XYZ file of C-alpha atoms in Angstrom:
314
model
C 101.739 145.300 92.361
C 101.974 142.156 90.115
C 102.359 139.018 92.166
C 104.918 136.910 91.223
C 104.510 133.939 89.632
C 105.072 130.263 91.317
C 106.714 127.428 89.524
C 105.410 124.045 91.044
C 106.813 120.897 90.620
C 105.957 117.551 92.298
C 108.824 115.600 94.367
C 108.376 111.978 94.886
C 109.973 109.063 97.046
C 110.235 105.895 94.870
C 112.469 102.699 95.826
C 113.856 104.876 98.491
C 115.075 107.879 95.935
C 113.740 111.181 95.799
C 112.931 112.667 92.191
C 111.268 115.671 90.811
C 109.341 116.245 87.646
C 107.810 119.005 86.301
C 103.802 119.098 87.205
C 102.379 118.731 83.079
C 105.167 116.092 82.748
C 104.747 113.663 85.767
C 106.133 110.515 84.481
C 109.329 112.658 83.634
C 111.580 111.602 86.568
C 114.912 113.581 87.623
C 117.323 112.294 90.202
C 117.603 115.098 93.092
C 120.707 115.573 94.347
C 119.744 115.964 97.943
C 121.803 115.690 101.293
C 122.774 112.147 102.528
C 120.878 112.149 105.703
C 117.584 111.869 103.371
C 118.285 109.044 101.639
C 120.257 106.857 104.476
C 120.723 103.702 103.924
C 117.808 100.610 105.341
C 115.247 103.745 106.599
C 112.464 103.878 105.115
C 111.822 107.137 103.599
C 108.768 109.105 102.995
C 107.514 112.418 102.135
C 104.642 113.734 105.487
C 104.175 117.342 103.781
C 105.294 120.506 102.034
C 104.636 124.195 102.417
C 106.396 126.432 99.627
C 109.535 124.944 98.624
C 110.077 123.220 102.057
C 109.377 119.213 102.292
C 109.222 117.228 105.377
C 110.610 113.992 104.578
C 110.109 111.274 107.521
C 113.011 108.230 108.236
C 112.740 105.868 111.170
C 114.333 107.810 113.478
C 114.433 111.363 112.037
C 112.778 114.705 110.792
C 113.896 116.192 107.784
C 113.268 119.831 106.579
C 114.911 120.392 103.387
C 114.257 123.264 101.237
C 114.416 122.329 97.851
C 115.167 126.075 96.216
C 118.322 126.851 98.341
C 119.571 123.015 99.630
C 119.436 123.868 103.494
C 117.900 121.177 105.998
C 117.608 120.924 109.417
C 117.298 117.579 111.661
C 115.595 116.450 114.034
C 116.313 113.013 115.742
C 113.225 111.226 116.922
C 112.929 108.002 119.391
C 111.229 105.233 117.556
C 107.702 104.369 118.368
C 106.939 100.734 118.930
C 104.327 99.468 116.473
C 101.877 96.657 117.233
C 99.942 94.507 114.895
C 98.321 91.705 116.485
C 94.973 90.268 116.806
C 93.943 92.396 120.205
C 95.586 95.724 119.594
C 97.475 97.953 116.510
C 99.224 100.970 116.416
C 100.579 103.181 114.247
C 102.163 106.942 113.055
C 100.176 109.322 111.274
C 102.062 112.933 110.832
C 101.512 116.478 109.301
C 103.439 119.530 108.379
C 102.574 122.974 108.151
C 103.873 126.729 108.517
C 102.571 128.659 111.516
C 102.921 132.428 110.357
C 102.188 133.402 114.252
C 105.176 132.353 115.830
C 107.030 131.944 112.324
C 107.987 128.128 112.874
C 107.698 125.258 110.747
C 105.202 121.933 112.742
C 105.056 118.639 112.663
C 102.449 117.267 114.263
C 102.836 113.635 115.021
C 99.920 111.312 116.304
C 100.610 107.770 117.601
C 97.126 105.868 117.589
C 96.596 102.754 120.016
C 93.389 100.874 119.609
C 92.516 98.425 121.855
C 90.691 95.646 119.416
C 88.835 93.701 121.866
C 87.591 96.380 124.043
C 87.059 98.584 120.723
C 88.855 101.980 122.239
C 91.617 103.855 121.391
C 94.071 106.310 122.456
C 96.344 109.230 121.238
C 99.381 111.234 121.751
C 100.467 114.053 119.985
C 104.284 115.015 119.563
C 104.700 118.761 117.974
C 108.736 119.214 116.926
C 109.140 123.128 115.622
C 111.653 123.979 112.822
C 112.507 127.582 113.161
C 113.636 129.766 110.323
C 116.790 130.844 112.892
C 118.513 127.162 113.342
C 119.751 127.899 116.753
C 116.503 128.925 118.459
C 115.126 125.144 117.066
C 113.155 123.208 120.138
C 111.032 120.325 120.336
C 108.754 120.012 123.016
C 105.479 117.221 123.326
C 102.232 117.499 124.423
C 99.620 114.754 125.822
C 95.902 115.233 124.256
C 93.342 112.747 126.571
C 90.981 111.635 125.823
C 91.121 111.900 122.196
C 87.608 111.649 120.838
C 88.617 110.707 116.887
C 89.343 107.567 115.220
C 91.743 107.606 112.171
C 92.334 104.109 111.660
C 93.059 103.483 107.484
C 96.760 103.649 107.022
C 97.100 103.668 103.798
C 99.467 106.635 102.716
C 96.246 108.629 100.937
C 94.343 108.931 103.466
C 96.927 109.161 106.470
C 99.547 111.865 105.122
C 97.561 114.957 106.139
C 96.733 117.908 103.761
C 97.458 121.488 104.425
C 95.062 124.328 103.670
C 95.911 127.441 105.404
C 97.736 126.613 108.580
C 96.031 123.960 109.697
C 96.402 119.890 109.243
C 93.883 117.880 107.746
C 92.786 114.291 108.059
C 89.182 112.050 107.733
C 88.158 110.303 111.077
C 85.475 108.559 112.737
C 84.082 108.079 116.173
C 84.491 104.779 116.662
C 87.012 101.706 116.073
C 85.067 100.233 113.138
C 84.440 102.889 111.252
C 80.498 102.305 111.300
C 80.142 106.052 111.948
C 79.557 108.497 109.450
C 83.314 109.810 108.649
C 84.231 113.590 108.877
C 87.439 115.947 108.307
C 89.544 116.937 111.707
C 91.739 119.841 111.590
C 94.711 120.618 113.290
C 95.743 124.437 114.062
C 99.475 124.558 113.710
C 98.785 128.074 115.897
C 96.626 127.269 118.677
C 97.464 123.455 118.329
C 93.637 122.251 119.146
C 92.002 120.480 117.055
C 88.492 121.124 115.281
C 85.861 119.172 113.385
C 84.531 120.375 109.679
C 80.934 119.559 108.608
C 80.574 117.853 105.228
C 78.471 117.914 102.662
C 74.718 116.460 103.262
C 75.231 112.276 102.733
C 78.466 112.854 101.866
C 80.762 109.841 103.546
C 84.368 111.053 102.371
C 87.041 108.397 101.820
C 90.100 110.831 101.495
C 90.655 114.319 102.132
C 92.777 116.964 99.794
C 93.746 120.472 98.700
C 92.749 121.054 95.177
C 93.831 125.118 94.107
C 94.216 125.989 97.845
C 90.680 124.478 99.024
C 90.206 122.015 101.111
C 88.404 118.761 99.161
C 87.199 115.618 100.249
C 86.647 112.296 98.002
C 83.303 110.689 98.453
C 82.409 106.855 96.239
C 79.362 106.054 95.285
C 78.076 103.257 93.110
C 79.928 103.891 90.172
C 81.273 107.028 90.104
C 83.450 109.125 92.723
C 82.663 112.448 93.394
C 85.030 115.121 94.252
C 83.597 117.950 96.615
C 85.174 121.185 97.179
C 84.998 123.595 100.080
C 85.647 127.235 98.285
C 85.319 128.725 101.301
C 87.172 127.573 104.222
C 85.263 126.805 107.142
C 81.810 128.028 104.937
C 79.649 125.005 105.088
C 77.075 126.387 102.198
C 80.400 127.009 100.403
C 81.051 123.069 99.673
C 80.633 122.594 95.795
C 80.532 119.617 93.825
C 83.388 119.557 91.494
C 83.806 116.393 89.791
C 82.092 112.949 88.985
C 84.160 110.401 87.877
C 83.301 107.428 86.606
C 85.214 104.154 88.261
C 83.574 101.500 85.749
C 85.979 99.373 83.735
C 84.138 99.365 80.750
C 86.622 96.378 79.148
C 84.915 94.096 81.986
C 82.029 96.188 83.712
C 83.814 95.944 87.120
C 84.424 98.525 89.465
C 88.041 99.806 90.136
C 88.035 99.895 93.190
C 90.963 101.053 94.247
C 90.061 104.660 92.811
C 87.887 105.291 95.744
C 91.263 106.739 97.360
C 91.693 109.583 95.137
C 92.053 113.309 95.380
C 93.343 115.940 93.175
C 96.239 117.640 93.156
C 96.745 120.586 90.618
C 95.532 121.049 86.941
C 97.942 120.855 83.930
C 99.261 124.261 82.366
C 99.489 122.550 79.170
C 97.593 119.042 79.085
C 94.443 120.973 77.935
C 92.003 120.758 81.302
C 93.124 117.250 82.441
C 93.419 117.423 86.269
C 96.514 115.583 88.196
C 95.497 113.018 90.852
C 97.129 111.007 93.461
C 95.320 107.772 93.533
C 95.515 104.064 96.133
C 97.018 103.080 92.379
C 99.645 105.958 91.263
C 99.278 109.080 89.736
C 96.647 109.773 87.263
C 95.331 111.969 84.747
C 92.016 112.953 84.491
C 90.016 114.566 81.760
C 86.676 115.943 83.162
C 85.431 116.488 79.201
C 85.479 112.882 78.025
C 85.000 111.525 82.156
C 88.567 109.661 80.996
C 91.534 108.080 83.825
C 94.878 107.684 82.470
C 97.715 106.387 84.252
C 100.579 108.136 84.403
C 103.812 106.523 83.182
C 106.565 105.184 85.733
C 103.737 105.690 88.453
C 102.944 103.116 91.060
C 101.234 102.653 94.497
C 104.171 102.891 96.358
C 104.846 106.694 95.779
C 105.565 109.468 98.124
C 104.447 112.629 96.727
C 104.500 116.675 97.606
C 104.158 119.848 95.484
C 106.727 121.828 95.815
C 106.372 125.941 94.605
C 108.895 129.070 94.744
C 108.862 132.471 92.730
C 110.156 132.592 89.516
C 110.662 135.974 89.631
């Protein structure tokens, strides 16, 4: 049997709009005509994951599942969570999405973190809301994880939107408030909805975690450079390769740019010879592992929301 080929595309949130370009053409921008509820009015809209041609894209006060092949969506209304920010205590939403070919249900997983600032702990809850294929049969339901041993505490957009590989969630964490522990990669099976911990590679202290040709990857700085690691095996410790160095020097100025230490790649160009997509703390960027060469990507900017998004052609 021949398997059928995938066309992937990337869909993005900028300014509140959601656009799609084609994956060698990522500064090519078209408008998506996509169902109101998305792109409401004063929410603040954001893409938390894709599997196939379904996106989860995240509002204030709502879940939305929209397929972007056939147009259907599904909603989910959702209480919003009061956030702190203040000297003694923060809080804040991380969330991931995933298919769970057990029960045949879309997840989100939804983690609120509390940390305590003064007496340096922290606390968790998990919310799972379940998108099934069959609208009717959709349910929500929430579950309570104490205590919750991890610390993910960087919310930038990189590092907190989690990455899928297989059907489980993805983020870096820590084991303590500060982050003065060495970091490693939680997982999240969307199955049996516990959570696990993956080993890294020796001295490795990852920055970002990713999915780079369906392995799992994790982004490690050091000095100049950033190197890329890949797990070819999943769950195979001896199975972590090194993939990339890139080099982060400026060489107009001989400073560091630093904001490249939140990087991770996200699929190779068809036609752009061997230059490698990559979602970056600065945009999306190209880079060319022949010449060790970052170019930014036209009409790209910090404040992007990004999935792939893949269906059959045929």
């Amino acid at each position: 049997m021949i398997a059928a080929i995938k066309r992937v595309d990337l869909v993005i949130v900028k300014a509140g709009k959601v656009y799609s370009a084609d994956l060698d053409s990522p500064s090519c921008l078209k408008l998506l005509i996509v169902p109101d509820v998305i792109e409401e009015k004063y929410s603040s809209l954001t893409i938390d994951g894709s599997y196939n041609d379904f996106i989860l894209f995240t509002t204030t006060c709502k879940l939305i599942l929209w397929s972007k092949f056939s147009g259907d969506y599904q909603v989910v209304s959702r209480a919003p969570e009061r956030i702190l920010q203040s000297s003694v205590a923060v809080s804040f939403l991380i969330s991931g999405f995933g298919y769970d070919p057990v029960s045949d249900d879309y997840k989100v997983a939804e983690i609120m973190c509390f940390y305590d600032k003064v007496d340096l702990r922290g606390q968790c809850t998990i919310k799972i809301f379940t998108f099934r294929r069959n609208r009717r049969t959709q349910r929500r339901y929430q579950r309570r994880i104490r205590p919750f041993p991890y610390y993910i505490y960087d919310r930038r957009y990189i590092t907190r939107q989690a990455v899928l590989v297989g059907s489980a969630l993805h983020w870096v964490a820590y084991r303590d408030c500060n982050g003065r522990t060495p970091p490693f990669v939680i997982a999240f099976d969307l199955t049996t909805e516990e959570f696990y911990e993956i080993e890294l590679p020796e001295k490795t202290r990852a920055t970002v975690v990713g999915a780079f040709e369906g392995c799992l990857t994790v982004t490690h700085p050091k000095d100049e450079v950033v190197d890329i690691w890949v797990m070819k095996e999943y769950m195979v410790m001896a199975s972590w390769t090194h993939q990339f160095r890139i080099s982060i020097l400026d060489k107009s100025n001989g400073s560091l740019i630093n904001p490249y230490h939140y990087m991770k790649p996200l699929a190779a160009s068809s036609r752009n010879g061997n230059k490698i997509l990559f979602q970056s703390g600065r945009g999306l960027l190209w880079y060319d592992p022949e010449n060790d060469k970052l170019d930014f990507v036209d009409n790209s900017c910090p404040q992007l929301s990004i999935a792939l998004c893949s269906w059959p052609t045929g």
